[in-house]
Short mmCIF file of C-alpha atoms and ligand atoms in Angstrom, two decimals:
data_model
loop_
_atom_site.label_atom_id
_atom_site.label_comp_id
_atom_site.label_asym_id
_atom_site.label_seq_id
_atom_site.Cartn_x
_atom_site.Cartn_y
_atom_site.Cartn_z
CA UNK L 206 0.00 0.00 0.00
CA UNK L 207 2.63 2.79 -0.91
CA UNK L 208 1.51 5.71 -2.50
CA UNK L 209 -2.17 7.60 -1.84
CA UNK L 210 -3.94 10.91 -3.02
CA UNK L 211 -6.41 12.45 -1.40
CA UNK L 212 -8.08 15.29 -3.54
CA UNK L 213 -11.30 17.38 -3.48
CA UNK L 214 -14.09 15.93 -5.68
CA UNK L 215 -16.27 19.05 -5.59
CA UNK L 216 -14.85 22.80 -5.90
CA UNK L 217 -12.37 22.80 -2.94
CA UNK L 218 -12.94 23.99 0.56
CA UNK L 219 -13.91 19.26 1.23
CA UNK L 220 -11.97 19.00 4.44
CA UNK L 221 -8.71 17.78 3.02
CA UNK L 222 -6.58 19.66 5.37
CA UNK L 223 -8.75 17.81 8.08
CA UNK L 224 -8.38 14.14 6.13
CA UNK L 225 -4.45 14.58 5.22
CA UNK L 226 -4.18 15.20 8.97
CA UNK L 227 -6.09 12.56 10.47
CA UNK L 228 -3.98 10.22 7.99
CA UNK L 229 -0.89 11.86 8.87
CA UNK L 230 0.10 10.08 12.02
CA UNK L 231 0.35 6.85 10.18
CA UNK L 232 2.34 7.76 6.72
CA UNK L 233 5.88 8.97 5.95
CA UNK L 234 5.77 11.46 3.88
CA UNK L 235 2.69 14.24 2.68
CA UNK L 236 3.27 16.00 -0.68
CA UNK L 237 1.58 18.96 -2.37
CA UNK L 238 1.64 18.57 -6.14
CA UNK L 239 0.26 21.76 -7.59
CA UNK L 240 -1.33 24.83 -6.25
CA UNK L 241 0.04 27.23 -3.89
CA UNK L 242 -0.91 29.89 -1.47
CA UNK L 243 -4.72 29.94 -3.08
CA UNK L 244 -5.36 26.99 -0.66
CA UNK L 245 -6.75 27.39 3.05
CA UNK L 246 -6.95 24.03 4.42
CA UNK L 247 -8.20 23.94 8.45
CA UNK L 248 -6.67 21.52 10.55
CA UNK L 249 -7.85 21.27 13.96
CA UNK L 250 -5.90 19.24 16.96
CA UNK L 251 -7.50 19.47 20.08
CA UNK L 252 -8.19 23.17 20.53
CA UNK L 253 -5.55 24.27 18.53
CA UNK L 254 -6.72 25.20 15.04
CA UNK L 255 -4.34 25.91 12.17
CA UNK L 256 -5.08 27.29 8.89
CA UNK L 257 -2.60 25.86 5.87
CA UNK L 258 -1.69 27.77 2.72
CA UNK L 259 1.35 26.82 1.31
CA UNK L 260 2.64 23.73 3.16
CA UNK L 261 1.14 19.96 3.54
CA UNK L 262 -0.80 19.63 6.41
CA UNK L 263 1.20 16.83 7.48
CA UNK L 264 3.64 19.31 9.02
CA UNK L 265 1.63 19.35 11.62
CA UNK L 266 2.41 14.92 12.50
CA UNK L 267 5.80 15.09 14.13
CA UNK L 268 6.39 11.66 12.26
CA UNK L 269 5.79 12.90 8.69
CA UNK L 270 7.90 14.08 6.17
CA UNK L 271 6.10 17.39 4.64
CA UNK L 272 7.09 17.60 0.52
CA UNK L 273 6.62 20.65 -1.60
CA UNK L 274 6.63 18.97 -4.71
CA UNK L 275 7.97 20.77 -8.48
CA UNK L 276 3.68 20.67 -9.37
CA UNK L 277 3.27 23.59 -6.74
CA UNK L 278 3.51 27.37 -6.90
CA UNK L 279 5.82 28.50 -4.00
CA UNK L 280 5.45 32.70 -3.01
CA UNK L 281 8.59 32.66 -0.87
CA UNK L 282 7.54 35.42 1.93
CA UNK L 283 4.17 32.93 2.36
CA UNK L 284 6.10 30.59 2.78
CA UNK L 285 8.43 32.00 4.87
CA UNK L 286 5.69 33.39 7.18
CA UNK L 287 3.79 30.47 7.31
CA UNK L 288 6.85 28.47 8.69
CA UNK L 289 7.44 31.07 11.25
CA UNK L 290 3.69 30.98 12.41
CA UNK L 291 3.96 27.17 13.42
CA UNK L 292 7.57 28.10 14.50
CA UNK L 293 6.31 30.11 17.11
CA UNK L 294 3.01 27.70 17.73
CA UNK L 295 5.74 25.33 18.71
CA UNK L 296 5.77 23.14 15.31
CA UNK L 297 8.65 21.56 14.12
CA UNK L 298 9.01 22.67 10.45
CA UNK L 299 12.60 20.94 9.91
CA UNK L 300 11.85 17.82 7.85
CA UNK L 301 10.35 20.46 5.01
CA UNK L 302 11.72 19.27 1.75
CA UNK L 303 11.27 21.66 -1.28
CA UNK L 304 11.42 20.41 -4.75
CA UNK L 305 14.14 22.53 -6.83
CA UNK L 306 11.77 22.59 -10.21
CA UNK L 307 9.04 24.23 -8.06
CA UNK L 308 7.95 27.71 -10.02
CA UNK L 309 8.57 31.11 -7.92
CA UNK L 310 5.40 33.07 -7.30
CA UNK L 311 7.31 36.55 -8.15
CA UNK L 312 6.25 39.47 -7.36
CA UNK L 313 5.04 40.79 -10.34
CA UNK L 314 3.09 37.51 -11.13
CA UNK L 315 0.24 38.88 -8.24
CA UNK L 316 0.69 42.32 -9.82
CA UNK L 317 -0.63 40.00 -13.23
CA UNK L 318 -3.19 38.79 -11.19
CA UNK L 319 -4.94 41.48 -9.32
CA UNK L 320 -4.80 43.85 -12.66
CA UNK L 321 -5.87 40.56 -15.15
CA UNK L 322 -9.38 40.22 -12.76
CA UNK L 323 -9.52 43.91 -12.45
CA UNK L 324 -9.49 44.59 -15.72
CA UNK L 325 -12.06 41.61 -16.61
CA UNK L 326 -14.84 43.30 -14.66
CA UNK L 327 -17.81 41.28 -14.51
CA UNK L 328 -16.29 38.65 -16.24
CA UNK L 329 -13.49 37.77 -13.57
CA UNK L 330 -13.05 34.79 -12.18
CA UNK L 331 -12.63 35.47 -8.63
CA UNK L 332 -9.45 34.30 -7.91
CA UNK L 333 -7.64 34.25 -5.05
CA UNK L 334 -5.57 37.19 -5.71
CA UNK L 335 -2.42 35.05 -4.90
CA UNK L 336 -0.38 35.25 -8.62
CA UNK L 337 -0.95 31.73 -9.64
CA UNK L 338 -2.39 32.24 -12.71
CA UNK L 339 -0.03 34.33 -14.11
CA UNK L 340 3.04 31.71 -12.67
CA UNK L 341 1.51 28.41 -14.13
CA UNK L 342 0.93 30.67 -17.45
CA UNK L 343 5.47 31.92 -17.04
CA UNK L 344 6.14 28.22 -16.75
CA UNK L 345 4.22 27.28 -19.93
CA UNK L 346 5.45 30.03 -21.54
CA UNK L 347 8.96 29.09 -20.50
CA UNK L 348 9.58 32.24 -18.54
CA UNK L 349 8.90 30.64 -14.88
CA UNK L 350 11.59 31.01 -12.22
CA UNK L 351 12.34 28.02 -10.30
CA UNK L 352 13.61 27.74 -6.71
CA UNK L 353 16.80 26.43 -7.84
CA UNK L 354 17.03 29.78 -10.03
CA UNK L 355 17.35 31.89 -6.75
CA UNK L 356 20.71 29.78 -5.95
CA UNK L 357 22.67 31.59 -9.57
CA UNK L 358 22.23 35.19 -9.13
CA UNK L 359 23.14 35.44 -13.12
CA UNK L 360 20.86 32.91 -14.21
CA UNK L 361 17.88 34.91 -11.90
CA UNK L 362 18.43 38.25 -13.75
CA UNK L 363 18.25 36.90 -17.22
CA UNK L 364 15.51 34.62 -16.26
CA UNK L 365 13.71 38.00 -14.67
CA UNK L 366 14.41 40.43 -17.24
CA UNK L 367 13.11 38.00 -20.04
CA UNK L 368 9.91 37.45 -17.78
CA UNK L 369 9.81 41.36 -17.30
CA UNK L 370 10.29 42.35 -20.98
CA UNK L 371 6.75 42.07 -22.31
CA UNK L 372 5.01 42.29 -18.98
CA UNK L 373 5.98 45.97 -18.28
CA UNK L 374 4.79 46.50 -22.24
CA UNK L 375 1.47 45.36 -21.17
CA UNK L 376 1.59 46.65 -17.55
CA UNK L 377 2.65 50.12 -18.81
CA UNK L 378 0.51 50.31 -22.19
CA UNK L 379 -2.38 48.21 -21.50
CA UNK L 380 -3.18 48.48 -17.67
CA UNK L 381 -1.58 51.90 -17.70
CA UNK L 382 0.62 51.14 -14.56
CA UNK L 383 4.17 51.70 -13.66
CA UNK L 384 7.10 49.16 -15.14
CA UNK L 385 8.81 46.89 -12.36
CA UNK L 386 12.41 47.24 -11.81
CA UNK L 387 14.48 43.90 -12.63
CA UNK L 388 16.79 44.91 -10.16
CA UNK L 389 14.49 45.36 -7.48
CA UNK L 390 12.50 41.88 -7.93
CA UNK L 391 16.36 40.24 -8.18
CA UNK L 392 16.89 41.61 -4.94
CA UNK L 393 13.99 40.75 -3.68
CA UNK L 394 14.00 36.54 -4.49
CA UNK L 395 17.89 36.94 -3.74
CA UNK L 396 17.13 38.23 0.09
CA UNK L 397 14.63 34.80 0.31
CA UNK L 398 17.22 32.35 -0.49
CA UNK L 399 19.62 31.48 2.09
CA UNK L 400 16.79 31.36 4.55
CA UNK L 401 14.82 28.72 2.04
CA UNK L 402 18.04 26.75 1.03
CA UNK L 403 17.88 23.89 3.54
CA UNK L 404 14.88 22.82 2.42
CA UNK L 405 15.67 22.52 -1.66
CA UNK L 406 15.96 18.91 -2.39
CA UNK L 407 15.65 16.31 -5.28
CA UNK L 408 12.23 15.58 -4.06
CA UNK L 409 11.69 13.52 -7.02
CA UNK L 410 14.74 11.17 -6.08
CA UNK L 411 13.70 11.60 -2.57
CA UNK L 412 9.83 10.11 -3.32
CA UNK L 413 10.92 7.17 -5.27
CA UNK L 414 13.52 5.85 -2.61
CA UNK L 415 10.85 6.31 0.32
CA UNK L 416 8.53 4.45 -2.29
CA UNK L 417 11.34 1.32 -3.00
CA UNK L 418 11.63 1.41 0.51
CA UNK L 419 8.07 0.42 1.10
CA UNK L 420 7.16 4.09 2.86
CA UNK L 421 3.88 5.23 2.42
CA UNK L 422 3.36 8.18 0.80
CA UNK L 423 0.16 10.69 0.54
CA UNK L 424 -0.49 13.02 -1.86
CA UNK L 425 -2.32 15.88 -0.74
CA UNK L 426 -4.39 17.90 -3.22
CA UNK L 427 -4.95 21.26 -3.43
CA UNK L 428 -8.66 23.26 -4.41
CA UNK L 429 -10.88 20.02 -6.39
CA UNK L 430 -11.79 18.28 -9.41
CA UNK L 431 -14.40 20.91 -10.71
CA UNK L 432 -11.40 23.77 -10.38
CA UNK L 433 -9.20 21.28 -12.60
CA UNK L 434 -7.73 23.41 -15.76
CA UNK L 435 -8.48 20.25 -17.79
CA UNK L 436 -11.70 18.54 -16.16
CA UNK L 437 -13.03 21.49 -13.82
CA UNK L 438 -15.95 24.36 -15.16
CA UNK L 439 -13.31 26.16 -17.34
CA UNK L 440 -12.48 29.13 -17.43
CA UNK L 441 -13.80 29.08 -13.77
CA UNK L 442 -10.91 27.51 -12.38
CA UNK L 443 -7.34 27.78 -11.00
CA UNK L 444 -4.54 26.81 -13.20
CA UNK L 445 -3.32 23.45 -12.17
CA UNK L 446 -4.33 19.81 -12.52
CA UNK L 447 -5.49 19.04 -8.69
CA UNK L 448 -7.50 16.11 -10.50
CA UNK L 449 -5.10 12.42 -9.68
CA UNK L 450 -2.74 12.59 -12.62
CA UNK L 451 -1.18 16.07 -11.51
CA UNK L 452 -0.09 14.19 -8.51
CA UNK L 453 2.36 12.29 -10.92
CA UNK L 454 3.48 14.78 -12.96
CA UNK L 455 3.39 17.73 -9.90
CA UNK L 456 5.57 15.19 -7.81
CA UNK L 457 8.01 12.50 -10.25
CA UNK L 458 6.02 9.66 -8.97
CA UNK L 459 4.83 7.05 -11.89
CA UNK L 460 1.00 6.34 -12.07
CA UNK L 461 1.87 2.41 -11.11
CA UNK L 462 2.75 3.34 -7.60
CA UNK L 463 -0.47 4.69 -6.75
CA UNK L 464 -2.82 2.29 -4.96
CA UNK L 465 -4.86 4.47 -3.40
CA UNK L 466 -7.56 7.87 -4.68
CA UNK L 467 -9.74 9.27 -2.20
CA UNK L 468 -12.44 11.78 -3.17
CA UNK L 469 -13.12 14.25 -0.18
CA UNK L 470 -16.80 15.02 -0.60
CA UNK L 471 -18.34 17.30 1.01
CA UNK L 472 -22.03 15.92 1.95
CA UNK L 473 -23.42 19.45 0.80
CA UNK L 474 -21.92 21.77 -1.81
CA UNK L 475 -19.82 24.89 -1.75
CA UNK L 476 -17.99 27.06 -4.13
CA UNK L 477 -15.75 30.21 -3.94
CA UNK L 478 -15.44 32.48 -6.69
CA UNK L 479 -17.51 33.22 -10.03
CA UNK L 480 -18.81 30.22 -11.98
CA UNK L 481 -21.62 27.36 -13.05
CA UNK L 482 -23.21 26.29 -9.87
CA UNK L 483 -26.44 24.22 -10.40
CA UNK L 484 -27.56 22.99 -6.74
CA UNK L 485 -26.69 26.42 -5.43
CA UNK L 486 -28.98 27.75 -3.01
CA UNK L 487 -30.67 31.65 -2.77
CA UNK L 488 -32.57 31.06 0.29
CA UNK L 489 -32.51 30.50 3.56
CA UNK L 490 -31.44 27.26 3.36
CA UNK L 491 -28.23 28.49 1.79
CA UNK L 492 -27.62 31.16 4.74
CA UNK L 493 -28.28 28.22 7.05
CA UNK L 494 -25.81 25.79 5.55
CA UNK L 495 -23.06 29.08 5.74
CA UNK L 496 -23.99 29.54 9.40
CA UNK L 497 -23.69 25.80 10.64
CA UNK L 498 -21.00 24.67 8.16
CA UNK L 499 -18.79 27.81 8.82
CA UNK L 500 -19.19 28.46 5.41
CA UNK L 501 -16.01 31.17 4.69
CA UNK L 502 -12.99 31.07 2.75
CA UNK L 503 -10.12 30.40 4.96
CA UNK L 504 -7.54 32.25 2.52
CA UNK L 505 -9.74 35.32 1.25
CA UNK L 506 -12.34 35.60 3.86
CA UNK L 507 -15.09 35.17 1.19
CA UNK L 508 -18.53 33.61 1.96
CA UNK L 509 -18.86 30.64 0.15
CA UNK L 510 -21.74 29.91 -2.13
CA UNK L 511 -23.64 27.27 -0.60
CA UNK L 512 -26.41 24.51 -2.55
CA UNK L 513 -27.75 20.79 -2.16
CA UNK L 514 -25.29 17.44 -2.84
CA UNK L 515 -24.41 16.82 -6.32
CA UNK L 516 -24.45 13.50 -7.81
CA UNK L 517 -23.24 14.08 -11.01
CA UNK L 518 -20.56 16.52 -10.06
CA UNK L 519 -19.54 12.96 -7.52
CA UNK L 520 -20.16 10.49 -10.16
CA UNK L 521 -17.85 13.16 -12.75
CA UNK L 522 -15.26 13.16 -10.05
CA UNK L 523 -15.07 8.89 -9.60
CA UNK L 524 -14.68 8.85 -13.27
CA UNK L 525 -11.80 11.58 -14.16
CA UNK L 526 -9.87 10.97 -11.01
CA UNK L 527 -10.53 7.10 -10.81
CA UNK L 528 -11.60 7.45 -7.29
CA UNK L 529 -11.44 4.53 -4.78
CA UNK L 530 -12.86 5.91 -2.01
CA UNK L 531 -14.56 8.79 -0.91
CA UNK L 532 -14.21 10.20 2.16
CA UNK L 533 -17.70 12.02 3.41
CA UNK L 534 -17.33 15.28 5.14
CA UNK L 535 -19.36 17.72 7.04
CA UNK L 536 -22.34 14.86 7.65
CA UNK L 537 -23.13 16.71 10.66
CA UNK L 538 -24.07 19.96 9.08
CA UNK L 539 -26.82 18.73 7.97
CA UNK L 540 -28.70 17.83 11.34
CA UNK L 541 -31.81 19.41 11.72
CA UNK L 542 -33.42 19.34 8.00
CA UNK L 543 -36.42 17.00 8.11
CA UNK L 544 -35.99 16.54 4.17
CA UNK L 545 -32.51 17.32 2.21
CA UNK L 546 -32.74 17.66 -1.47
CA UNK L 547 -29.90 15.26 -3.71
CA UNK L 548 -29.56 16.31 -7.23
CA UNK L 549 -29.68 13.61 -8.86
CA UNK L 550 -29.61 14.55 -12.48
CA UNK L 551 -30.01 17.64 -14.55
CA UNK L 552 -32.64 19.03 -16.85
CA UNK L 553 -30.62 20.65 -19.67
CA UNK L 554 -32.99 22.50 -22.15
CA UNK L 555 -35.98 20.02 -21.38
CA UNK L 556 -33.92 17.12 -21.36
CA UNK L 557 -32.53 14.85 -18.23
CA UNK L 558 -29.22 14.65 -18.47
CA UNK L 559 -27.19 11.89 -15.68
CA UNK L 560 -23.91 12.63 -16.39
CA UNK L 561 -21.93 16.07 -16.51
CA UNK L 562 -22.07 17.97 -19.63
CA UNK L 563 -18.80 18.59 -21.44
CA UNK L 564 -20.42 21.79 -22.76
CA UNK L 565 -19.93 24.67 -20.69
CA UNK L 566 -23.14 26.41 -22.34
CA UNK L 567 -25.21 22.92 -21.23
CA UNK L 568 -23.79 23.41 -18.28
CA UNK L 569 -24.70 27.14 -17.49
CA UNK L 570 -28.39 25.84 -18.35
CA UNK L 571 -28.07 22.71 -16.18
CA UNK L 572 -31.06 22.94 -13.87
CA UNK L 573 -31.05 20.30 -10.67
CA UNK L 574 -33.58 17.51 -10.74
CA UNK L 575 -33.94 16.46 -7.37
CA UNK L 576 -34.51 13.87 -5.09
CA UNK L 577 -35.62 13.85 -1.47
CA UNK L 578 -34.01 11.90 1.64
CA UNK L 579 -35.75 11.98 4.67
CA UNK L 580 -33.18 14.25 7.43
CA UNK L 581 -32.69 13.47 11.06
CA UNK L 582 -32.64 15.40 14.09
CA UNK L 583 -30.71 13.56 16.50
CA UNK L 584 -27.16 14.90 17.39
CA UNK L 585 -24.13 13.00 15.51
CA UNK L 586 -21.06 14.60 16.25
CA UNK L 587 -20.11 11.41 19.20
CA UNK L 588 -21.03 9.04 16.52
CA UNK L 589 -17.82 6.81 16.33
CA UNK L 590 -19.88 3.85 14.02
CA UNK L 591 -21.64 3.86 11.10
CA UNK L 592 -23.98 1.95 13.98
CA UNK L 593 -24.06 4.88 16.19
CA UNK L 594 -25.89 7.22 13.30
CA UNK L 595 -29.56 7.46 13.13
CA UNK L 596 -31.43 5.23 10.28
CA UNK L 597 -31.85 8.41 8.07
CA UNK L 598 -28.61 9.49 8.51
CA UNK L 599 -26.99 6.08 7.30
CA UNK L 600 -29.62 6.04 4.83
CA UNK L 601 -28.42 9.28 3.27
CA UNK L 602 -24.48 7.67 3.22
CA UNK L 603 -25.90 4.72 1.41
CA UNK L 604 -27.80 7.00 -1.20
CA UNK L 605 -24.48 8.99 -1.72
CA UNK L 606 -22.26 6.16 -2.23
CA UNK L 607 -24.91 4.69 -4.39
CA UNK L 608 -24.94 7.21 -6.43
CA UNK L 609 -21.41 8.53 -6.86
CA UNK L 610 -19.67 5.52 -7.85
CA UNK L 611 -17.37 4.37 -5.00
CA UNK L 612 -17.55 3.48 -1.30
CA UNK L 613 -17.85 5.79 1.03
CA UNK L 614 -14.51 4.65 3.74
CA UNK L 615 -15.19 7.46 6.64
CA UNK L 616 -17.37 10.04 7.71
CA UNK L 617 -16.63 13.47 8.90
CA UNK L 618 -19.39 14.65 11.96
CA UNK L 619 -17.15 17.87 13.00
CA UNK L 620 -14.01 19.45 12.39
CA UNK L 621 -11.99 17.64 15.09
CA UNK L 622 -9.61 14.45 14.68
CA UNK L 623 -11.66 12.02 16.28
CA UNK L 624 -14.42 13.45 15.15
CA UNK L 625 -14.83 10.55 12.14
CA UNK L 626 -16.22 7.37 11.57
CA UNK L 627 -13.98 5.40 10.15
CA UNK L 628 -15.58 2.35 8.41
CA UNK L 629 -12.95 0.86 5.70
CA UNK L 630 -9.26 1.47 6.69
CA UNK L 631 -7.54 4.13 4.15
CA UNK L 632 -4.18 2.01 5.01
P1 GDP M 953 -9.95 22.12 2.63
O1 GDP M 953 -9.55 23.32 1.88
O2 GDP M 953 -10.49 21.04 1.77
O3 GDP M 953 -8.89 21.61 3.57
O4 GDP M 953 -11.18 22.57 3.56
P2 GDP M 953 -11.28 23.95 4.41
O5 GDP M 953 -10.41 23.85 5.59
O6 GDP M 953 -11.15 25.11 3.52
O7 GDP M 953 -12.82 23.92 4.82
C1 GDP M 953 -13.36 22.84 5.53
C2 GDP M 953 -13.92 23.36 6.87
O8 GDP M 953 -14.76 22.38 7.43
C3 GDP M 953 -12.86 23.63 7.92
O9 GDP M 953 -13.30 24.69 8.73
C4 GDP M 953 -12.81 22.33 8.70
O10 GDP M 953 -12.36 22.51 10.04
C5 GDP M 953 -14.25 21.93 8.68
N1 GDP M 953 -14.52 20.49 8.71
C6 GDP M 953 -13.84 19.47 8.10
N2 GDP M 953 -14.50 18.31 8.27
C7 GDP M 953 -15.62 18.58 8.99
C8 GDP M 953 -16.70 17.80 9.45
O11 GDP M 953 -16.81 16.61 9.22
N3 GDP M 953 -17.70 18.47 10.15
C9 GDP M 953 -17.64 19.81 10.42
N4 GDP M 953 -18.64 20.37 11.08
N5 GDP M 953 -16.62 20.57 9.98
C10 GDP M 953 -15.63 19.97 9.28
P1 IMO M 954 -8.62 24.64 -1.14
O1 IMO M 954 -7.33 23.87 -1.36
C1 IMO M 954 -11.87 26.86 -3.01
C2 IMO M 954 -10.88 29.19 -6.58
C3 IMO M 954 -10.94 30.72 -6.49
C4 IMO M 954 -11.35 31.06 -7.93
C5 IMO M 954 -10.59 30.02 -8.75
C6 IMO M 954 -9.29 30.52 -9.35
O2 IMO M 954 -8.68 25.34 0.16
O3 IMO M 954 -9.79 23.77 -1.43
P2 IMO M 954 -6.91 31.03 -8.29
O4 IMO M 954 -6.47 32.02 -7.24
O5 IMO M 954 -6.59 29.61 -7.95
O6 IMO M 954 -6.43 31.39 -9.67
O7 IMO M 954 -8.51 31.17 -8.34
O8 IMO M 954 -10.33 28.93 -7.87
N1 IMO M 954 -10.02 28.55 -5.58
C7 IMO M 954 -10.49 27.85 -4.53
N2 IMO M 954 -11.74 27.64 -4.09
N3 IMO M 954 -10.85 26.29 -2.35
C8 IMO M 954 -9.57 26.47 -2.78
O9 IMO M 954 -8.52 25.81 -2.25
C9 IMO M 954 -9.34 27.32 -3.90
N4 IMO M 954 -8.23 27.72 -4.56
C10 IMO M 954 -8.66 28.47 -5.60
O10 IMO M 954 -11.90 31.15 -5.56
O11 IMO M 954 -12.72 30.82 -8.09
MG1 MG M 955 -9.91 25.38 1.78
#
C-alpha cells in the first residue's frame, strides 16, 4: 500500500486539510503537487486550530515528512511566514523538503493577477488574488523562475528580465501602470534564499527511494476536481491539474505506484469564486448551511456559495480521477433538515441529463432535478460507528455512495480528529 492521493471531488474547501491530517500520524511522507498559497486548508488538533496555505498539512504529524513537490507554486515570503507561524506555535518545520523545479510566485506575477481580474470586470473569475495564474501561465510560456534559479544570481536576472520584458509593455501600455524594476525583484527573491536553502531537495529522487523502501506516501491535493484546468468548469478555475494525474506529474512519482484515490466530498456543496453552480442555493437554506457549516474562505475571507449534494458533479469526479474511495465530510451539518434535497440529475434544455455535460453552455443551463431523503434530528457529532448514526442518517451515506460511484470509507461529523467514523481502513 505505498503511494495515496487524497483530492477534493467538488470545488475545494472538502476538508482535506482535516483528512491529510487525520492520515498523517500513520504515513511517511505528505506531498503537495500543484497549487500554492490559493489553498486554506483547516486543521484542527485538540483546541488548537491551524489554517494551511502553502505547506502539507502533514507538518503538523511530528512523524511525517512534509514535501513541496515541483507541481506547486511556491510565493517565498508565504512561505516564509507560514513556517514562522507554526515556529512560534511550537511546530517543528525541519523535515520540510522543497522540490528545486518548483515555479517562484514573483512578485510581479500577483501584480498580473490582481490587474488581469480587475481589468475583466464582470467577467473575472474570482481568484484568489495570490499570482498563480499568471506563474503556471510563465512556466508554460517558458519564462517561470524556479527555486533552484534563486541559488545563480546570473541565471535569476536573465531569467527575470526575459519574464519582465513584455510584462511591463502590457503593464505600462495596456493596464496603464508603472514598469517593475528587474533589479528590485532580483533583490527581492535573492534576500529569500539562504533562509529557504535547507529545504531545496531532489524531491523527485527523494519520493521514489521512500517508495522502494516500502514508505507510504500521501499526496495531498490542493482546491478540487471541478477547479481542474483540464476537467473542472473552465475558465472558472485555477490553473493546475489538482485532478489524480497532476499528482504524478506535480511530484516524479509514476502512475503504477499509486494504490490508493480518495475523493473528499463534502455531503453538501460549496464554491468560492464566479462560476456554473447548479444545486446552489438563494434562500434560507443556503444562509443556514453558511452559518452551521462555517461556510467562509479560509484564505480570502469570502462567503462561500452554498447549494444541495451533487451526484453528477460525484459520479464526474469517480470517473476523471478514478476514485477509490470517498471520504464524506461535514455529515453533521446537515442535522436538523427534516428533508434534504440530492440532485440527482439535470434538466438541460428540457432534457434529463445523468452525467456532466462537457459543454460549458449545457452546463450554465443545467437545472437540478432532485430527489428527497428523509433528514434526522438527532445529534451525531459522538457518533464513532456507522452503527451509532440514526437510520436516516446512514440512509443518506448509502444513497451517496450509491450514487457517486465508489464506497464511502469514513465520515466526517465535526471538524476535530476524532471526530470521524472510520468504516474501511484508508491504510
Ligand atoms: P480544505 O480546503 O479542503 O482543507 O477545507 P477547508 O479547511 O477550507 O474547509 C473545511 C472546513 O470544514 C474547515 O473549517 C474544517 O475545520 C471543517 N470540517 C472538516 N470536516 C468537517 C466535518 O466533518 N464536520 C464539520 N462540522 N466541519 C468539518
Ligand atoms: P482549497 O485547497 C476553493 C478558486 C478561487 C477562484 C478560482 C481561481 O482550500 O480547497 P486562483 O487564485 O486559484 O487562480 O482562483 O479557484 N479557488 C479555490 N476555491 N478552495 C480552494 O482551495 C481554492 N483555490 C482556488 O476562488 O474561483
Ligand atoms: Mg480550503
Amino acid at each position: 500500500m505505498p503511494a495515496l492521493v487524497l483530492l477534493g471531488a467538488q470545488w475545494g474547501d472538502e476538508g482535506k486539510g482535516k483528512a491529510t491530517d487525520l492520515l498523517g500520524g500513520s504515513v511517511d511522507y505528505v506531498v503537495r503537487y500543484q497549487g500554492g498559497n490559493n489553498a486554506g486548508h483547516t486543521v484542527v488538533v485538540g483546541d488548537q486550530k491551524y489554517a494551511l496555505h502553502l505547506l502539507p498539512s502533514g507538518i503538523l504529524s511530528p512523524g511525517c515528512t512534509p514535501v513541496i513537490g515541483n507541481g506547486v507554486v511556491v510565493d517565498p515570503s508565504v512561505l516564509l511566514s507560514e513556517l514562522s507561524g507554526l515556529n512560534e506555535r511550537g511546530v517543528d518545520t525541519s523535515k520540510l523538503l522543497i522540490s528545486g523545479n518548483a515555479h517562484i510566485i514573483t512578485p510581479y506575477n500577483v501584480t498580473v493577477d490582481k490587474v488581469t481580474e480587475r481589468f475583466l470586470g464582470k467577467r473575472k473569475i474570482g481568484t484568489t488574488g495570490r499570482g498563480i495564474g499568471p506563474t503556471y501561465a510563465d512556466k508554460i510560456n517558458r519564462v517561470g523562475i524556479r527555486v533552484q534559479d534563486l541559488y545563480d544570481e546570473s541565471i535569476l536576472t536573465q531569467k527575470v528580465e526575459a519574464a519582465l520584458d513584455v510584462k511591463n509593455q502590457i503593464l505600462t501600455k495596456l493596464y496603464n501602470r508603472r514598469a517593475i524594476a528587474v533589479s528590485q525583484v532580483v533583490e527581492e527573491l535573492l534576500g529569500y534564499a539562504e533562509q529557504i536553502k535547507p529545504y531545496v531537495a531532489d524531491t523527485v529522487l527523494v519520493l521514489n527511494q521512500a517508495l522502494e523502501d516500502d514508505k507510504v506516501v500521501l499526496f495531498e491535493g490542493g482546491q478540487g476536481t471541478l477547479l481542474d484546468i483540464d476537467h473542472g468548469t473552465y475558465p472558472f478555475v485555477t490553473s493546475s491539474n489538482p485532478t489524480a494525474g497532476g499528482a504524478c506529474t506535480g511530484a516524479g512519482v509514476g502512475p503504477t505506484k499509486i494504490s490508493r484515490v480518495i475523493g473528499i466530498l463534502k455531503a453538501y456543496t460549496t464554491r468560492v469564486g464566479a462560476g456554473p453552480f447548479p444545486t446552489e442555493l438563494f434562500d434560507e437554506d443556503g444562509e443556514a448551511l453558511r452559518r452551521i457549516g462555517g461556510e467562509r474562505g479560509v484564505t480570502t475571507g469570502r462567503d462561500r456559495r452554498c447549494g444541495w449534494f451533487d451526484a453528477v458533479i460525484a459520479r464526474y469526479a469517480t470517473r476523471v480521477n478514478g476514485l477509490t474511495d470517498f471520504f464524506l465530510t461535514k455529515l453533521d451539518v446537515l442535522t436538523g433538515w427534516e428533508q434534504i434535497p440530492v440532485c440527482v440529475a439535470y434538466e438541460i434544455d428540457g432534457k434529463r441529463v445523468e452525467e456532466l455535460p462537457y459543454s460549458q453552455t449545457d452546463f450554465h443551463h443545467a437545472k437540478p432535478v432532485y430527489e428527497m431523503l428523509p433528514g434526522w434530528s438527532e445529534d451525531i457529532s459522538k457518533a464513532k460507528s456507522f452503527s451509532d448514526l440514526p437510520k436516516n442518517a446512514q440512509n443518506y451515506v448509502k444513497a451517496l455512495e450509491e450514487m457517486s460511484g465508489a464506497p464511502i470509507s469514513a465520515i466526517g461529523v465535526g471538524p476535530g480528529r476524532d471526530e470521524t467514523i472510520e468504516i474501511n481502513s484508508f491504510l
